[in-house]
Coordinates of C-alpha atoms in Angstrom, one line a residue:
X1 CA 141.7 229.2 66.2
X2 CA 139.6 226.2 67.2
X3 CA 142.3 223.9 65.7
X4 CA 145.0 225.6 67.8
X5 CA 142.9 225.1 71.0
X6 CA 142.2 221.5 70.1
X7 CA 145.9 220.9 69.4
X8 CA 146.9 222.5 72.7
X9 CA 144.3 220.4 74.6
X10 CA 145.5 217.3 72.8
X11 CA 149.1 217.9 73.7
X12 CA 148.1 218.7 77.3
X13 CA 146.2 215.4 77.5
X14 CA 149.1 213.4 76.0
X15 CA 151.5 215.2 78.4
X16 CA 149.4 214.5 81.4
X17 CA 149.0 210.9 80.3
X18 CA 152.7 210.6 79.8
X19 CA 153.4 212.1 83.2
X20 CA 150.8 210.0 84.8
X21 CA 152.1 206.9 83.1
X22 CA 155.6 207.8 84.0
X23 CA 154.7 208.3 87.7
X24 CA 152.9 205.0 87.6
X25 CA 155.9 203.2 86.1
X26 CA 158.2 205.0 88.5
X27 CA 156.2 204.0 91.6
X28 CA 155.9 200.4 90.2
X29 CA 159.7 200.3 89.7
X30 CA 160.4 201.6 93.2
X31 CA 158.1 199.0 94.7
X32 CA 159.7 196.2 92.6
X33 CA 163.1 197.2 93.8
X34 CA 162.0 197.4 97.5
X35 CA 160.5 193.9 97.1
X36 CA 163.7 192.5 95.6
X37 CA 165.8 194.1 98.3
X38 CA 163.6 192.4 100.9
X39 CA 164.1 189.0 99.2
X40 CA 167.7 189.4 98.1
X41 CA 169.1 187.3 101.0
X42 CA 167.2 184.2 99.8
X43 CA 169.8 183.0 97.1
X44 CA 172.7 183.8 99.4
X45 CA 172.9 181.6 102.5
X46 CA 175.5 183.9 104.1
X47 CA 173.1 186.9 104.2
X48 CA 170.6 187.1 107.0
X49 CA 169.2 190.6 106.5
X50 CA 169.1 193.1 103.6
X51 CA 167.2 196.3 104.2
X52 CA 167.1 200.0 103.2
X53 CA 165.2 203.1 104.3
X54 CA 164.1 204.4 101.0
X55 CA 164.2 203.9 97.2
X56 CA 163.7 206.7 94.7
X57 CA 163.5 206.2 90.9
X58 CA 163.7 209.0 88.4
X59 CA 163.2 208.2 84.7
X60 CA 163.9 211.8 83.7
X61 CA 167.3 211.8 85.5
X62 CA 167.8 208.1 84.8
X63 CA 168.7 207.3 88.5
X64 CA 167.8 204.8 91.1
X65 CA 168.7 206.1 94.6
X66 CA 168.8 203.7 97.6
X67 CA 169.4 205.2 101.1
X68 CA 170.9 203.5 104.1
X69 CA 171.4 200.1 102.5
X70 CA 172.4 197.4 105.1
X71 CA 173.6 193.8 104.5
X72 CA 174.3 191.6 107.5
X73 CA 175.1 188.0 108.2
X74 CA 177.0 185.8 110.7
X75 CA 180.4 186.8 109.3
X76 CA 179.9 190.6 109.3
X77 CA 177.9 193.5 108.0
X78 CA 178.0 196.2 105.3
X79 CA 176.4 199.6 105.5
X80 CA 176.0 202.2 102.7
X81 CA 174.5 205.6 103.4
X82 CA 173.6 206.4 99.8
X83 CA 173.7 204.2 96.7
X84 CA 173.0 205.8 93.3
X85 CA 172.6 203.8 90.2
X86 CA 172.5 205.3 86.7
X87 CA 171.4 202.3 84.5
X88 CA 171.1 202.4 80.7
X89 CA 167.5 203.5 79.8
X90 CA 166.8 200.1 78.1
X91 CA 167.9 198.2 81.2
X92 CA 165.9 200.5 83.4
X93 CA 162.8 200.1 81.4
X94 CA 163.2 196.4 81.2
X95 CA 163.6 196.2 84.9
X96 CA 160.4 198.2 85.4
X97 CA 158.5 196.1 82.9
X98 CA 160.1 192.6 82.8
X99 CA 157.9 191.6 79.8
X100 CA 159.9 194.1 77.6
X101 CA 163.2 192.3 78.4
X102 CA 163.2 190.2 75.3
X103 CA 162.5 193.2 73.1
X104 CA 164.9 195.6 74.6
X105 CA 167.9 193.5 75.6
X106 CA 169.9 190.8 73.7
X107 CA 169.9 187.2 74.9
X108 CA 173.7 187.0 74.8
X109 CA 176.6 189.3 74.6
X110 CA 177.4 192.3 76.8
X111 CA 174.6 194.4 78.2
X112 CA 175.5 197.9 79.5
X113 CA 174.0 198.2 82.9
X114 CA 175.2 201.8 83.6
X115 CA 177.1 203.5 86.4
X116 CA 177.0 203.2 90.2
X117 CA 178.2 205.4 93.0
X118 CA 178.1 204.5 96.7
X119 CA 178.9 207.0 99.5
X120 CA 180.0 206.4 103.1
X121 CA 180.4 202.7 103.1
X122 CA 181.5 200.8 106.2
X123 CA 182.1 197.1 106.7
X124 CA 183.0 194.8 109.6
X125 CA 183.7 191.2 108.6
X126 CA 185.3 188.1 110.2
X127 CA 187.2 186.3 107.4
X128 CA 188.9 182.8 107.7
X129 CA 192.6 182.9 107.0
X130 CA 192.2 179.5 105.1
X131 CA 188.8 179.9 103.4
X132 CA 188.3 176.2 102.6
X133 CA 188.9 175.1 106.1
X134 CA 185.8 175.3 108.4
X135 CA 187.9 175.6 111.6
X136 CA 190.5 177.9 110.1
X137 CA 191.8 180.8 112.3
X138 CA 190.1 184.1 111.5
X139 CA 191.0 187.8 111.3
X140 CA 188.7 190.8 111.3
X141 CA 188.5 193.2 108.4
X142 CA 187.2 196.8 109.0
X143 CA 186.9 199.3 106.2
X144 CA 185.4 202.7 105.6
X145 CA 185.0 204.0 102.1
X146 CA 184.2 207.6 101.2
X147 CA 183.1 206.8 97.7
X148 CA 182.9 203.8 95.4
X149 CA 182.3 204.6 91.7
X150 CA 181.8 202.0 88.9
X151 CA 181.6 203.3 85.3
X152 CA 179.8 201.5 82.4
X153 CA 179.1 198.3 84.2
X154 CA 178.3 195.4 81.8
X155 CA 176.9 191.9 82.3
X156 CA 176.3 189.1 79.9
X157 CA 172.7 189.1 78.5
X158 CA 172.0 185.6 79.7
X159 CA 172.9 186.4 83.2
X160 CA 170.9 189.7 83.2
X161 CA 167.8 187.8 81.9
X162 CA 168.3 185.2 84.7
X163 CA 168.4 188.0 87.3
X164 CA 165.1 189.5 86.0
X165 CA 163.5 186.1 86.1
X166 CA 164.5 185.7 89.8
X167 CA 167.4 183.3 89.1
X168 CA 170.9 184.0 90.5
X169 CA 173.6 182.8 88.1
X170 CA 176.6 181.1 89.9
X171 CA 179.3 183.6 90.7
X172 CA 181.8 181.2 89.3
X173 CA 180.1 181.2 85.9
X174 CA 180.1 185.0 85.8
X175 CA 183.8 185.2 86.8
X176 CA 184.7 182.5 84.3
X177 CA 183.7 184.6 81.2
X178 CA 187.2 185.0 79.8
X179 CA 187.5 188.4 78.1
X180 CA 184.0 189.5 78.9
X181 CA 183.9 193.2 79.8
X182 CA 182.8 193.9 83.4
X183 CA 183.2 197.6 83.6
X184 CA 185.2 200.5 82.1
X185 CA 186.5 201.9 85.4
X186 CA 186.2 201.6 89.1
X187 CA 187.4 204.2 91.6
X188 CA 187.5 203.8 95.4
X189 CA 188.3 206.6 97.8
X190 CA 189.0 205.1 101.2
X191 CA 189.0 206.5 104.7
X192 CA 190.3 203.4 106.4
X193 CA 191.1 199.7 105.7
X194 CA 192.4 197.7 108.6
X195 CA 192.9 193.9 108.3
X196 CA 193.5 193.5 112.1
X197 CA 196.2 193.0 113.5
X198 CA 197.9 194.5 110.4
X199 CA 197.7 198.2 109.8
X200 CA 197.5 198.4 106.0
X201 CA 195.8 201.6 104.8
X202 CA 195.0 203.0 101.3
X203 CA 193.6 206.4 100.3
X204 CA 192.4 205.7 96.8
X205 CA 192.1 202.7 94.5
X206 CA 191.3 203.0 90.8
X207 CA 190.6 200.3 88.2
X208 CA 190.1 200.9 84.5
X209 CA 188.9 198.6 81.7
X210 CA 188.1 195.8 84.1
X211 CA 187.2 192.5 82.6
X212 CA 186.2 189.2 84.3
X213 CA 188.7 187.1 82.4
X214 CA 192.2 188.4 82.3
X215 CA 191.8 191.2 84.9
X216 CA 192.1 194.9 84.4
X217 CA 194.1 197.2 82.1
X218 CA 195.0 199.5 85.0
X219 CA 195.1 199.2 88.7
X220 CA 196.3 202.2 90.7
X221 CA 196.5 202.8 94.4
X222 CA 197.5 206.1 96.0
X223 CA 199.1 206.5 99.5
X224 CA 199.5 202.9 100.4
X225 CA 201.1 202.3 103.9
X226 CA 201.7 199.5 106.3
X227 CA 203.0 200.2 109.8
X228 CA 203.6 197.6 112.6
X229 CA 205.8 197.4 115.7
X230 CA 209.0 196.6 113.8
X231 CA 208.7 198.2 110.3
X232 CA 207.1 201.0 108.4
X233 CA 206.4 201.0 104.6
X234 CA 204.5 203.4 102.4
X235 CA 204.1 204.3 98.8
X236 CA 202.7 207.5 97.2
X237 CA 201.5 205.5 94.2
X238 CA 201.3 201.9 93.1
X239 CA 200.3 201.2 89.5
X240 CA 199.8 198.0 87.5
X241 CA 198.8 197.8 83.8
X242 CA 197.5 194.9 81.6
X243 CA 196.9 192.6 84.6
X244 CA 196.5 188.9 83.7
X245 CA 194.9 186.8 86.4
X246 CA 194.8 183.0 85.8
X247 CA 191.4 181.2 85.8
X248 CA 192.3 179.2 88.9
X249 CA 192.7 182.4 90.8
X250 CA 189.4 183.8 89.5
X251 CA 187.8 180.6 90.7
X252 CA 189.3 181.0 94.2
X253 CA 188.1 184.6 94.3
X254 CA 184.6 183.6 93.2
X255 CA 184.2 180.7 95.6
X256 CA 186.1 182.0 98.6
X257 CA 186.8 185.6 98.2
X258 CA 190.4 185.1 99.4
X259 CA 193.6 183.7 98.0
X260 CA 197.2 183.7 99.3
X261 CA 200.2 185.2 97.6
X262 CA 201.8 181.8 97.3
X263 CA 198.7 180.4 95.5
X264 CA 198.9 183.4 93.1
X265 CA 202.6 182.8 92.4
X266 CA 202.0 179.1 91.8
X267 CA 199.1 179.8 89.4
X268 CA 201.1 182.3 87.5
X269 CA 204.0 179.9 87.2
X270 CA 201.7 177.1 85.9
X271 CA 200.0 179.5 83.4
X272 CA 203.4 180.8 82.1
X273 CA 202.1 184.4 82.1
X274 CA 203.2 187.5 83.9
X275 CA 200.9 189.1 86.5
X276 CA 201.0 192.4 84.7
X277 CA 202.7 194.1 81.8
X278 CA 204.1 197.0 83.9
X279 CA 204.4 197.7 87.6
X280 CA 205.3 201.2 88.9
X281 CA 205.8 202.2 92.5
X282 CA 206.6 205.8 93.3
X283 CA 207.5 207.7 96.4
X284 CA 208.4 204.7 98.6
X285 CA 209.6 204.9 102.2
X286 CA 210.8 202.1 104.4
X287 CA 211.8 202.1 108.0
X288 CA 213.6 199.1 109.6
X289 CA 214.6 198.0 113.1
X290 CA 216.0 199.0 115.5
X291 CA 213.6 202.0 115.1
X292 CA 212.1 204.0 112.2
X293 CA 214.0 207.1 113.5
X294 CA 217.4 205.4 113.0
X295 CA 216.8 203.6 109.7
X296 CA 215.1 205.0 106.6
X297 CA 215.2 204.0 102.9
X298 CA 213.5 206.3 100.4
X299 CA 212.7 205.2 96.8
X300 CA 211.8 207.7 94.1
X301 CA 210.5 205.1 91.6
X302 CA 210.6 201.4 90.9
X303 CA 209.4 200.4 87.4
X304 CA 209.2 196.9 85.8
X305 CA 208.0 195.8 82.4
X306 CA 207.6 192.3 81.0
X307 CA 206.3 190.8 77.8
X308 CA 205.5 187.2 76.9
X309 CA 206.8 187.4 73.3
X310 CA 209.6 188.0 72.6
X311 CA 211.2 187.2 75.9
X312 CA 211.6 190.6 77.5
X313 CA 211.9 191.9 81.1
X314 CA 212.9 195.2 82.5
X315 CA 213.1 196.5 86.1
X316 CA 214.3 200.0 86.9
X317 CA 215.0 201.4 90.4
X318 CA 215.4 205.2 90.4
X319 CA 217.2 206.7 93.4
X320 CA 217.1 204.5 96.5
X321 CA 218.3 206.7 99.3
X322 CA 219.6 205.0 102.4
X323 CA 220.0 207.3 105.4
X324 CA 220.9 207.1 108.1
X325 CA 221.0 203.3 108.3
X326 CA 224.7 203.1 107.5
X327 CA 226.1 204.7 110.6
X328 CA 229.9 204.6 110.7
X329 CA 232.2 204.2 113.8
X330 CA 234.4 207.1 114.8
X331 CA 237.5 204.9 114.9
X332 CA 238.6 201.6 113.4
X333 CA 239.0 200.2 109.9
X334 CA 235.4 201.2 108.9
X335 CA 235.7 204.8 109.9
X336 CA 235.8 207.6 107.3
X337 CA 237.1 211.0 108.4
X338 CA 234.5 213.7 108.4
X339 CA 231.6 211.3 107.8
X340 CA 229.6 209.9 110.7
X341 CA 226.6 208.8 108.7
X342 CA 227.0 207.4 105.2
X343 CA 224.1 208.5 102.9
X344 CA 223.8 206.4 99.7
X345 CA 221.7 207.0 96.5
X346 CA 221.4 203.9 94.4
X347 CA 219.8 203.5 90.9
X348 CA 219.6 200.3 88.9
X349 CA 218.1 199.2 85.6
X350 CA 218.0 195.5 84.6
X351 CA 216.8 194.5 81.1
X352 CA 216.5 191.1 79.5
X353 CA 216.1 190.5 75.8
X354 CA 216.1 186.8 75.0
X355 CA 219.3 185.5 76.6
X356 CA 221.1 188.8 76.8
X357 CA 221.0 190.9 80.0
X358 CA 221.9 194.5 80.5
X359 CA 222.6 196.2 83.8
X360 CA 222.8 200.0 84.4
X361 CA 224.0 200.7 88.0
X362 CA 224.6 204.1 89.6
X363 CA 225.8 204.4 93.2
X364 CA 226.4 207.8 94.8
X365 CA 227.7 208.4 98.3
X366 CA 227.5 212.0 99.7
X367 CA 230.9 213.6 100.1
X368 CA 232.5 210.5 98.6
X369 CA 231.8 210.1 94.9
X370 CA 229.6 208.5 92.2
X371 CA 230.1 205.2 90.5
X372 CA 228.3 204.3 87.2
X373 CA 228.4 200.8 85.6
X374 CA 226.9 199.7 82.3
X375 CA 227.2 196.0 81.5
X376 CA 225.9 193.5 78.9
X377 CA 226.3 189.7 79.7
X378 CA 224.6 186.3 79.3
X379 CA 224.5 185.3 82.9
X380 CA 221.1 185.0 84.5
X381 CA 221.5 186.1 88.1
X382 CA 217.8 185.8 88.8
X383 CA 217.2 182.1 88.1
X384 CA 220.1 180.6 90.1
X385 CA 218.9 177.2 91.5
X386 CA 222.2 175.8 92.8
X387 CA 225.8 176.5 93.7
X388 CA 226.8 174.9 90.4
X389 CA 225.0 177.7 88.6
X390 CA 226.9 180.3 90.6
X391 CA 230.2 178.5 89.8
X392 CA 229.5 179.1 86.1
X393 CA 229.8 182.9 86.6
X394 CA 233.5 183.0 85.5
X395 CA 232.4 181.6 82.2
X396 CA 229.8 184.4 81.6
X397 CA 230.5 186.3 78.4
X398 CA 230.7 190.0 78.5
X399 CA 229.4 192.0 75.5
X400 CA 229.8 195.6 76.6
X401 CA 231.3 197.0 79.8
X402 CA 231.7 200.6 81.0
X403 CA 232.7 202.0 84.4
X404 CA 232.9 205.6 85.4
X405 CA 234.0 207.0 88.7
X406 CA 233.6 210.6 89.6
X407 CA 235.5 211.5 92.8
X408 CA 234.1 213.9 95.4
X409 CA 236.6 213.3 98.2
X410 CA 236.2 209.5 98.5
X411 CA 239.8 208.5 97.6
X412 CA 241.3 211.2 99.9
X413 CA 239.0 210.2 102.8
X414 CA 239.7 206.5 102.4
X415 CA 243.5 207.1 102.4
X416 CA 243.2 209.6 105.4
X417 CA 241.5 206.8 107.4
X418 CA 244.7 204.7 106.9
X419 CA 247.3 207.5 107.0
X420 CA 246.8 209.2 110.3
X421 CA 250.3 210.9 110.4
X422 CA 251.4 213.5 107.9
X423 CA 254.9 211.9 108.0
X424 CA 253.4 208.8 106.3
X425 CA 252.3 210.7 103.2
X426 CA 255.0 209.2 101.1
X427 CA 253.0 205.9 101.3
X428 CA 250.8 207.4 98.6
X429 CA 253.8 207.6 96.2
X430 CA 254.8 204.1 97.1
X431 CA 251.2 202.9 96.3
X432 CA 251.2 204.7 93.0
X433 CA 254.6 203.0 92.1
X434 CA 253.1 199.6 92.7
X435 CA 250.6 200.0 89.9
X436 CA 253.3 199.3 87.3
X437 CA 254.2 196.0 89.1
X438 CA 250.5 195.1 89.4
X439 CA 249.9 195.6 85.7
X440 CA 253.2 195.0 83.9
X441 CA 253.8 195.2 80.2
X442 CA 253.5 197.8 77.4
X443 CA 249.8 196.9 76.7
X444 CA 248.8 197.9 80.2
X445 CA 250.5 201.3 80.2
X446 CA 247.3 203.3 79.4
X447 CA 245.5 201.5 82.3
X448 CA 248.3 202.2 84.7
X449 CA 248.5 205.9 83.7
X450 CA 244.8 206.3 84.2
X451 CA 244.8 204.6 87.6
X452 CA 247.9 206.6 88.8
X453 CA 246.2 209.9 87.7
X454 CA 243.0 209.0 89.6
X455 CA 245.0 208.1 92.7
X456 CA 247.3 211.1 92.9
X457 CA 244.8 213.8 91.7
X458 CA 241.4 212.2 92.1
X459 CA 238.9 213.3 89.4
X460 CA 237.1 211.2 86.8
X461 CA 238.1 207.7 85.7
X462 CA 236.6 205.8 82.8
X463 CA 237.1 202.1 81.9
X464 CA 235.5 200.7 78.8
X465 CA 235.6 197.2 77.3
X466 CA 236.6 197.5 73.7
X467 CA 233.7 196.7 71.3
X468 CA 235.8 194.2 69.4
X469 CA 237.0 192.4 72.5
X470 CA 234.2 190.2 73.7
X471 CA 235.5 188.1 76.6
X472 CA 234.5 186.0 79.6
X473 CA 234.8 187.1 83.2
X474 CA 237.6 184.5 83.8
X475 CA 239.6 185.7 80.8
X476 CA 239.3 189.3 81.9
X477 CA 240.4 188.6 85.5
X478 CA 243.0 186.0 84.8
X479 CA 244.8 187.7 81.9
X480 CA 248.0 189.5 82.8
X481 CA 247.2 192.1 80.1
X482 CA 243.8 193.5 80.8
X483 CA 244.9 196.7 78.9
X484 CA 244.5 194.8 75.7
X485 CA 240.7 194.5 76.4
X486 CA 240.1 197.8 78.3
X487 CA 240.3 201.4 77.1
X488 CA 241.2 203.6 80.1
X489 CA 241.2 207.3 80.5
X490 CA 241.3 209.8 83.4
X491 CA 240.7 213.5 84.0
X492 CA 242.6 214.8 87.0
X493 CA 240.8 216.8 89.7
X494 CA 241.6 220.2 91.0
X495 CA 243.3 219.1 94.2
X496 CA 246.2 216.8 95.0
X497 CA 245.3 213.8 97.1
X498 CA 248.0 214.6 99.7
X499 CA 246.4 218.0 100.2
X500 CA 243.0 216.3 100.7
X501 CA 244.5 213.9 103.2
X502 CA 245.9 216.7 105.3
X503 CA 242.5 218.5 105.2
X504 CA 240.6 215.4 106.1
X505 CA 242.9 214.5 109.0
X506 CA 241.9 217.8 110.7
X507 CA 238.2 216.6 110.6

């Protein structure tokens, strides 16, 4: 019985001692943090005042909560209603008792600092357009962030030890650690971001596997929009993976905080690397002059992928819808009976493997038809540097070629725009008869038959370059016998083209 009482008393004393020690350490840590916040502007000449209303430390919950943090200087101010840090226990204890730093934390290599969440942040800053020029014109940046979350923040052991000793490592040295992990993820939910006079806004920004050297494994922005007096652009989602930022750009960010797109492009060209492995833009909308109400382009998805080795590049555009930008006149050579506004859906996929290029194109016009083209060639359209390069196009070699046209009234409408009188319908027969003269010879008979069927009873036309007939563009166009190189077939439609013309003339 006595042993039980003694044991209980002993446990109680140890518990009270632990609680008391914990409270002492907690209060000491809070005071240290408040003192450091009061002195934090000293190593940074651009900061004039750093203050907060309160600091609360909880070793049990492993949190450091700072309320109403304010940073101000001659170029702007930053306010944060609540900043909550969740450091690793070893880092938290080492910060509270600096003498334990050498025992708890390594001198080199990554040190896990923990997580951070900031709520209700607002900033107002005046930034130079050319950071290295003292008299450069300026613009104002205003932003409101609902939340900023950083997950598993890491810092090199040497730099963390320097911070505990009161030394501030140069930001350029921190950013120059190629491949050193910075954090696992960063998420930003924004209320408003306005680089005045631009009106660029974002709702959410997310980073994952962020490193100080190459960049980040993932960058994702939701609901990005830019509206000005002349244009309007927006994206539901923008995503980049495996970002690679050259060291020169990292230096510019560390020293100035800003860099231009031209500087980034030049740095990427000098490094020989791509900015990212993949880029995806979904749900795009563009409005162009004369007014957004009269001109709209909608993109379902744009996707691009690039690799350094082997040479590989792919860009894919899924369903670009243009409406009603292509307004058509009621009369004249550009008019189409029954269509006042031409709506287009366009899809395109470009792929490069070494010196071979592949194009997949799909163009659909409402109430007209759909055109599909698949092509393999060795001509690089995207690196043309002179007219001489363009003149080499006829010599481009074609590996595979396929064309498919599915008529939905397009041929009948185009002919009806030229044949306004039903008495002139025989012109259709005369046009069909000219096909034999245009492609004479026995070898062209299959091509002529397919074209005639498509003209007189529009349906589906397919043209395919024969696999064993690799040719150049010049040979294909200049040859009097394209039927030797092309397999042609046609499936007639349900309606004769003359019946279509009569029906469209009424419209």
